[in-house]
XYZ file of C-alpha atoms in Angstrom:
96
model
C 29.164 27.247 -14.486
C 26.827 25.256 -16.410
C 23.020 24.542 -15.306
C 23.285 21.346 -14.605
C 26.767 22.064 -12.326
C 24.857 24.558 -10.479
C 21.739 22.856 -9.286
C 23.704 20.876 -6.380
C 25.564 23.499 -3.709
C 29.004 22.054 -2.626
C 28.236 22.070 0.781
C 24.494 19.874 0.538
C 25.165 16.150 2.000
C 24.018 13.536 -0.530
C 22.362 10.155 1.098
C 19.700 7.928 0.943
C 17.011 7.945 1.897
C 14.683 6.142 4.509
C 14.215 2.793 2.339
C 16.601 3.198 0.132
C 19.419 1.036 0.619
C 22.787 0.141 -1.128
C 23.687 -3.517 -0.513
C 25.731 -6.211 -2.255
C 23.650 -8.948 -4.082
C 25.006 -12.248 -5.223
C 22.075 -12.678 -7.507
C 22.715 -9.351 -9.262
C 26.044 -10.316 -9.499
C 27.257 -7.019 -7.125
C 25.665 -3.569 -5.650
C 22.189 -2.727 -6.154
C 20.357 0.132 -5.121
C 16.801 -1.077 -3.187
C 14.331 0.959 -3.354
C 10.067 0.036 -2.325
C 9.180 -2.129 -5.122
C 12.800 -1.330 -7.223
C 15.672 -2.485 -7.896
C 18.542 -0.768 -9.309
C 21.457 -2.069 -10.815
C 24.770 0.809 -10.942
C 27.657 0.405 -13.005
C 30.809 0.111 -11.310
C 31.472 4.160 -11.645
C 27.887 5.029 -9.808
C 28.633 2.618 -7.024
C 31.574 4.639 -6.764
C 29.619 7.814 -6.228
C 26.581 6.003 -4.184
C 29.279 4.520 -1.387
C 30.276 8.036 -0.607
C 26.576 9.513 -0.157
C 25.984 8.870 3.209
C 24.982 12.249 4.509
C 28.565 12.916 6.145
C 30.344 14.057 3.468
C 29.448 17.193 1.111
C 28.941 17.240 -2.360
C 31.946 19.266 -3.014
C 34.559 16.969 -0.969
C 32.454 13.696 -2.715
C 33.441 15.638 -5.999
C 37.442 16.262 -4.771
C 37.587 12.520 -3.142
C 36.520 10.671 -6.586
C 38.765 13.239 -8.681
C 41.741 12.402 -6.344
C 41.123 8.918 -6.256
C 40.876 8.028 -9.720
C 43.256 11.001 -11.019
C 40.337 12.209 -12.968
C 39.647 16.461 -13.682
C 37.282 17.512 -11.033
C 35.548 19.534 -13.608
C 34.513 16.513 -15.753
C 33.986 14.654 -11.978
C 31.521 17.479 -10.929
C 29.702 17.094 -14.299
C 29.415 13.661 -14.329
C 28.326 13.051 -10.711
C 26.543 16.079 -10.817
C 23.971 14.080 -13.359
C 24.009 11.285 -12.185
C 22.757 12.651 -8.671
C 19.809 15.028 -9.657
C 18.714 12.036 -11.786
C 18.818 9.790 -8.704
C 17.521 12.468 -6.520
C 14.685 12.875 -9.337
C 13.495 9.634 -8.650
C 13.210 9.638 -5.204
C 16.092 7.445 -4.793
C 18.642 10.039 -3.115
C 17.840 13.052 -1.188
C 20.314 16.567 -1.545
């Protein structure tokens, strides 16, 4: 397992966090992440990955849901959401 897989255990319960908020925007033409004094626009994949951190869900079964439902090797999935959430959770915008 790489570094960056292991610094996020399967079983912590991604979210956001008080004032941080994930809404749709017409004037950023879709999602955007809110944050005090920030605004964050995702890519289609990330808002993906952002709907399903809600604190219910582990990181593991976020991990198995996205590889199911876009047919997509979990190992590449846990890499790729793996980064994007420590970077997110780096900036105060998502808590593990």
């Amino acid at each position: 397992m790489s570094e960056a897989t292991a610094t996020i255990a399967a079983d912590a319960r991604p979210r956001l966090p008080h004032g941080v908020r994930l809404v749709h925007n017409e004037a950023q033409g879709g999602l955007v992440l809110l944050a005090p004094e920030r605004v964050f626009k995702p890519d289609a994949i990330a808002a993906e990955i952002l709907k399903r951190c809600t604190g219910e869900a582990s990181f593991g079964q976020i991990v198995d849901d996205l590889a199911a439902t876009f047919s997509a090797p979990r190992d590449r999935v846990l890499t790729d959401v793996t980064a994007l959430l420590r970077s997110l959770a780096d900036k105060k915008l998502l808590e593990l």
